[in-house]
Amino acid sequence: MPIDKSLISGSTSLLILKLLSEKEMYGYEMIETLSRRSENVFELKAGTLYPLLHTLVSQGCLTCREEDVSGKTRKYYRITKDGRKLLKQKENEWNQYAEAVSRILNRQGAAYGSV
Amino acid sequence: MGLSEYLNTLTAQIRCRKAREMVAAELKAHIEDQKEALMASGMTEEEAMAESIRQMGDPVAVGADLDRIHRPRTDWRFLIFVVLLSLISLFVQYQITGTLQEGAAASSFLRHCASTALGLFIMAAVYFMDFTAVGRYSLLCWGILSIYFLYAGLFGMVIAGSRSYAQLTFYLYIPIFSGILYRFRLKGIRGLLQCLTLFAATEILGIWATGVFNVPLFSSIIFLIMTAWAVNRGWFQITGRRTLILIQAVFFLLPAVWFLAEGLKPYQYARLLNSLSFLSGVPGESRSFQAAQALRLLFSCPLWGSSGHSAAEFFSSVHMDYIFIFIVSSYGIGAGAAAAAALLAASFRGIRLSFRTNNELGKMISLGCSCVFIAESVHYILANCGIAVISQTYMPFFSYGLRASVLTYSFCGLLLSVYRYKDVAGEVRQFRTISFPFQRVRREK
């Protein structure tokens, strides 16, 4: 089930960097993998993905190379050292944020529960 | 909307024409992948195509997003740095010429101004020229430069037994050979051997034409670094280690064979011993007169401010060969250190650029140009302090003369151009990465 877009948009680069920290991938493969792993929750649009990928390349967080695979030219992206740094930072931010949100949700839950 | 119409609308939003093709190819491959996946799940070809295009999103919005990324960029910091360094260099040359006789001073300073201005003009021209032209026309550039050296060797004026004034121009071969290596990549070991042969021939031409070894020697070391780097990045589709050892062996053995066959002439032997004498730690006597003077002057300098002596009292041709000593003796050791740091900073910015840009040719050009800056700066400063075997040739940005300016500013122009097109130039690596036993490889989980 796809969820509210605004929830994902801020963390797209985190997800992409995380995927690429495991292995190099081409664009379509990233969308597929994301959708499969999140059980169709994250349906990333290609129109969002490519500008994001190109921005990360321009910032030096990713590098890319082309390869001919069965007649098609595929552009593979790979994470760089700077990219790994950014990933670590984004992961920390996300964990803090998620913890804070769940703390608030849980406390309210507990309060309601105690009434 | 059909595929080509969609891509046309999308790429029309990207103002920089050079980037369009690269973007279109990537998105087209994506849409086709998507289409195949949808067809596999039971859609007809037309439905699948329409759905893939719909999923890609609004072409105008996506195109506008990509336009923001793919546009020429100016490396303002480096540009400002270059301009500041040029102004400082003009000031230093003005001060140096102040120590010369009246008439000579005015004319030589004006000349330096003119050559700096011409240099800046060349920098602008190279900057706006797309640096990939160096790849496309590398053989043509090689031909023109070789004709120049042939002409210089046949008809150039011989001064003090050599045409050493022409040697700086030899460094222009470095970016040209970046282009040649790039051209011959993907041609395997044969391509590599062709590059090496061409370079060896060029070396011989350079040594014959100029009659000196300095610049050809440094160029061959830099070329060796570039070749090693190209092999390492898989340009020649050969696994690196053995090839690299072979190339290095040839490079270092050839001069050794030559020495054994020819032997050193007595004056060369004396000079070599003299240059190495600083290793003995005995000051003064054994060292060459100029080196001893230079060291004595250096040790008497305060951290900031004038030492009370000018380099011009001890050396002739300060404006070419002893600029660093002049800076230290006139403005203090701190100023000398600052000048050295500025030169190294400029060079390392180029090295950093070669790691940052995605274009393979751009990487190679910035690597080569920065290596020239590093080699010449370090060598010049060491030679000024009396601790280098080979005498100095040129201090980037500071040296007097038209050839020095042309070299400095054309290289700066190339570095700026590589940065300018780093998000635009479409040629990315098109070959498999080869991993080496000595490289750490991240494995897939």
PDB file of C-alpha atoms in Angstrom, chain B residues 237-352:
ATOM      1  CA  GLN B 237      41.695  -3.503 -20.293  1.00  0.00           C
ATOM      2  CA  ILE B 238      44.710  -5.237 -18.892  1.00  0.00           C
ATOM      3  CA  THR B 239      45.285  -6.272 -15.333  1.00  0.00           C
ATOM      4  CA  GLY B 240      47.648  -3.848 -13.867  1.00  0.00           C
ATOM      5  CA  ARG B 241      50.399  -5.127 -11.738  1.00  0.00           C
ATOM      6  CA  ARG B 242      52.714  -6.874 -14.137  1.00  0.00           C
ATOM      7  CA  THR B 243      52.211  -4.251 -16.839  1.00  0.00           C
ATOM      8  CA  LEU B 244      52.963  -1.457 -14.415  1.00  0.00           C
ATOM      9  CA  ILE B 245      56.162  -3.098 -13.230  1.00  0.00           C
ATOM     10  CA  LEU B 246      57.182  -3.581 -16.860  1.00  0.00           C
ATOM     11  CA  ILE B 247      56.540   0.045 -17.802  1.00  0.00           C
ATOM     12  CA  GLN B 248      58.359   1.311 -14.746  1.00  0.00           C
ATOM     13  CA  ALA B 249      61.300  -0.962 -15.393  1.00  0.00           C
ATOM     14  CA  VAL B 250      61.626   0.274 -18.976  1.00  0.00           C
ATOM     15  CA  PHE B 251      61.412   3.897 -17.871  1.00  0.00           C
ATOM     16  CA  PHE B 252      64.081   3.559 -15.245  1.00  0.00           C
ATOM     17  CA  LEU B 253      66.328   1.127 -17.077  1.00  0.00           C
ATOM     18  CA  LEU B 254      66.647   3.114 -20.295  1.00  0.00           C
ATOM     19  CA  PRO B 255      68.465   6.062 -18.692  1.00  0.00           C
ATOM     20  CA  ALA B 256      70.611   3.591 -16.733  1.00  0.00           C
ATOM     21  CA  VAL B 257      71.622   1.808 -19.953  1.00  0.00           C
ATOM     22  CA  TRP B 258      72.368   5.148 -21.524  1.00  0.00           C
ATOM     23  CA  PHE B 259      74.566   6.162 -18.600  1.00  0.00           C
ATOM     24  CA  LEU B 260      76.442   2.881 -18.753  1.00  0.00           C
ATOM     25  CA  ALA B 261      77.015   3.162 -22.473  1.00  0.00           C
ATOM     26  CA  GLU B 262      77.856   6.856 -22.609  1.00  0.00           C
ATOM     27  CA  GLY B 263      79.165   7.524 -19.156  1.00  0.00           C
ATOM     28  CA  LEU B 264      78.985  10.937 -17.521  1.00  0.00           C
ATOM     29  CA  LYS B 265      81.067  13.754 -18.885  1.00  0.00           C
ATOM     30  CA  PRO B 266      83.509  15.107 -16.263  1.00  0.00           C
ATOM     31  CA  TYR B 267      81.561  18.351 -15.764  1.00  0.00           C
ATOM     32  CA  GLN B 268      78.308  16.423 -15.359  1.00  0.00           C
ATOM     33  CA  TYR B 269      79.945  14.209 -12.764  1.00  0.00           C
ATOM     34  CA  ALA B 270      81.316  17.225 -10.905  1.00  0.00           C
ATOM     35  CA  ARG B 271      77.914  18.875 -10.972  1.00  0.00           C
ATOM     36  CA  LEU B 272      76.173  15.791  -9.673  1.00  0.00           C
ATOM     37  CA  LEU B 273      78.640  15.481  -6.805  1.00  0.00           C
ATOM     38  CA  ASN B 274      78.308  19.167  -6.076  1.00  0.00           C
ATOM     39  CA  SER B 275      74.524  19.008  -5.988  1.00  0.00           C
ATOM     40  CA  LEU B 276      74.575  16.034  -3.674  1.00  0.00           C
ATOM     41  CA  SER B 277      77.108  17.602  -1.330  1.00  0.00           C
ATOM     42  CA  PHE B 278      74.396  19.085   0.879  1.00  0.00           C
ATOM     43  CA  LEU B 279      73.891  15.519   2.088  1.00  0.00           C
ATOM     44  CA  SER B 280      77.311  15.586   3.716  1.00  0.00           C
ATOM     45  CA  GLY B 281      76.110  18.268   6.110  1.00  0.00           C
ATOM     46  CA  VAL B 282      79.329  20.256   5.762  1.00  0.00           C
ATOM     47  CA  PRO B 283      78.311  23.843   5.043  1.00  0.00           C
ATOM     48  CA  GLY B 284      79.888  26.158   2.552  1.00  0.00           C
ATOM     49  CA  GLU B 285      82.987  25.095   0.746  1.00  0.00           C
ATOM     50  CA  SER B 286      81.994  21.945  -1.105  1.00  0.00           C
ATOM     51  CA  ARG B 287      78.692  23.289  -2.281  1.00  0.00           C
ATOM     52  CA  SER B 288      78.228  25.361  -5.404  1.00  0.00           C
ATOM     53  CA  PHE B 289      78.724  29.043  -4.841  1.00  0.00           C
ATOM     54  CA  GLN B 290      75.132  30.030  -5.556  1.00  0.00           C
ATOM     55  CA  ALA B 291      73.593  27.347  -3.377  1.00  0.00           C
ATOM     56  CA  ALA B 292      75.832  28.370  -0.478  1.00  0.00           C
ATOM     57  CA  GLN B 293      74.859  32.012  -0.959  1.00  0.00           C
ATOM     58  CA  ALA B 294      71.197  31.075  -1.063  1.00  0.00           C
ATOM     59  CA  LEU B 295      71.377  29.119   2.178  1.00  0.00           C
ATOM     60  CA  ARG B 296      73.349  31.837   3.973  1.00  0.00           C
ATOM     61  CA  LEU B 297      70.745  34.380   2.903  1.00  0.00           C
ATOM     62  CA  LEU B 298      67.869  32.119   3.992  1.00  0.00           C
ATOM     63  CA  PHE B 299      69.301  31.576   7.466  1.00  0.00           C
ATOM     64  CA  SER B 300      69.665  35.312   8.042  1.00  0.00           C
ATOM     65  CA  CYS B 301      65.993  36.043   7.309  1.00  0.00           C
ATOM     66  CA  PRO B 302      63.487  37.011  10.012  1.00  0.00           C
ATOM     67  CA  LEU B 303      60.047  35.416  10.180  1.00  0.00           C
ATOM     68  CA  TRP B 304      58.398  38.507   8.750  1.00  0.00           C
ATOM     69  CA  GLY B 305      59.928  41.536   7.085  1.00  0.00           C
ATOM     70  CA  SER B 306      63.073  42.247   5.156  1.00  0.00           C
ATOM     71  CA  SER B 307      66.409  40.670   5.996  1.00  0.00           C
ATOM     72  CA  GLY B 308      68.158  43.879   5.023  1.00  0.00           C
ATOM     73  CA  HIS B 309      69.729  42.089   2.066  1.00  0.00           C
ATOM     74  CA  SER B 310      68.063  41.603  -1.253  1.00  0.00           C
ATOM     75  CA  ALA B 311      68.484  38.479  -3.319  1.00  0.00           C
ATOM     76  CA  ALA B 312      69.372  40.807  -6.154  1.00  0.00           C
ATOM     77  CA  GLU B 313      72.691  41.590  -4.444  1.00  0.00           C
ATOM     78  CA  PHE B 314      73.818  38.002  -4.823  1.00  0.00           C
ATOM     79  CA  PHE B 315      72.190  36.637  -7.929  1.00  0.00           C
ATOM     80  CA  SER B 316      71.701  37.675 -11.474  1.00  0.00           C
ATOM     81  CA  SER B 317      68.392  36.908 -13.201  1.00  0.00           C
ATOM     82  CA  VAL B 318      66.482  37.013  -9.897  1.00  0.00           C
ATOM     83  CA  HIS B 319      63.241  37.589 -11.793  1.00  0.00           C
ATOM     84  CA  MET B 320      63.546  34.146 -13.356  1.00  0.00           C
ATOM     85  CA  ASP B 321      65.638  31.869 -11.185  1.00  0.00           C
ATOM     86  CA  TYR B 322      65.568  33.188  -7.628  1.00  0.00           C
ATOM     87  CA  ILE B 323      62.068  34.543  -7.093  1.00  0.00           C
ATOM     88  CA  PHE B 324      61.508  32.368  -4.045  1.00  0.00           C
ATOM     89  CA  ILE B 325      64.749  33.549  -2.407  1.00  0.00           C
ATOM     90  CA  PHE B 326      63.738  37.109  -3.259  1.00  0.00           C
ATOM     91  CA  ILE B 327      60.365  36.676  -1.541  1.00  0.00           C
ATOM     92  CA  VAL B 328      61.954  35.195   1.576  1.00  0.00           C
ATOM     93  CA  SER B 329      64.743  37.752   1.801  1.00  0.00           C
ATOM     94  CA  SER B 330      62.455  40.722   1.186  1.00  0.00           C
ATOM     95  CA  TYR B 331      59.325  39.784   3.130  1.00  0.00           C
ATOM     96  CA  GLY B 332      60.468  37.112   5.582  1.00  0.00           C
ATOM     97  CA  ILE B 333      60.312  33.346   5.959  1.00  0.00           C
ATOM     98  CA  GLY B 334      56.566  33.555   6.689  1.00  0.00           C
ATOM     99  CA  ALA B 335      55.944  35.111   3.271  1.00  0.00           C
ATOM    100  CA  GLY B 336      58.016  32.399   1.598  1.00  0.00           C
ATOM    101  CA  ALA B 337      56.061  29.713   3.418  1.00  0.00           C
ATOM    102  CA  ALA B 338      52.802  31.389   2.385  1.00  0.00           C
ATOM    103  CA  ALA B 339      53.898  31.469  -1.269  1.00  0.00           C
ATOM    104  CA  ALA B 340      54.878  27.788  -1.126  1.00  0.00           C
ATOM    105  CA  ALA B 341      51.570  26.908   0.552  1.00  0.00           C
ATOM    106  CA  ALA B 342      49.618  28.850  -2.084  1.00  0.00           C
ATOM    107  CA  LEU B 343      51.340  27.000  -4.931  1.00  0.00           C
ATOM    108  CA  LEU B 344      50.759  23.614  -3.321  1.00  0.00           C
ATOM    109  CA  ALA B 345      47.142  24.514  -2.553  1.00  0.00           C
ATOM    110  CA  ALA B 346      46.560  25.388  -6.223  1.00  0.00           C
ATOM    111  CA  SER B 347      48.098  22.068  -7.289  1.00  0.00           C
ATOM    112  CA  PHE B 348      46.180  19.946  -4.820  1.00  0.00           C
ATOM    113  CA  ARG B 349      42.928  21.568  -5.809  1.00  0.00           C
ATOM    114  CA  GLY B 350      43.610  20.140  -9.259  1.00  0.00           C
ATOM    115  CA  ILE B 351      44.291  16.671  -7.833  1.00  0.00           C
ATOM    116  CA  ARG B 352      41.065  16.873  -5.830  1.00  0.00           C
TER     117      ARG B 352
END
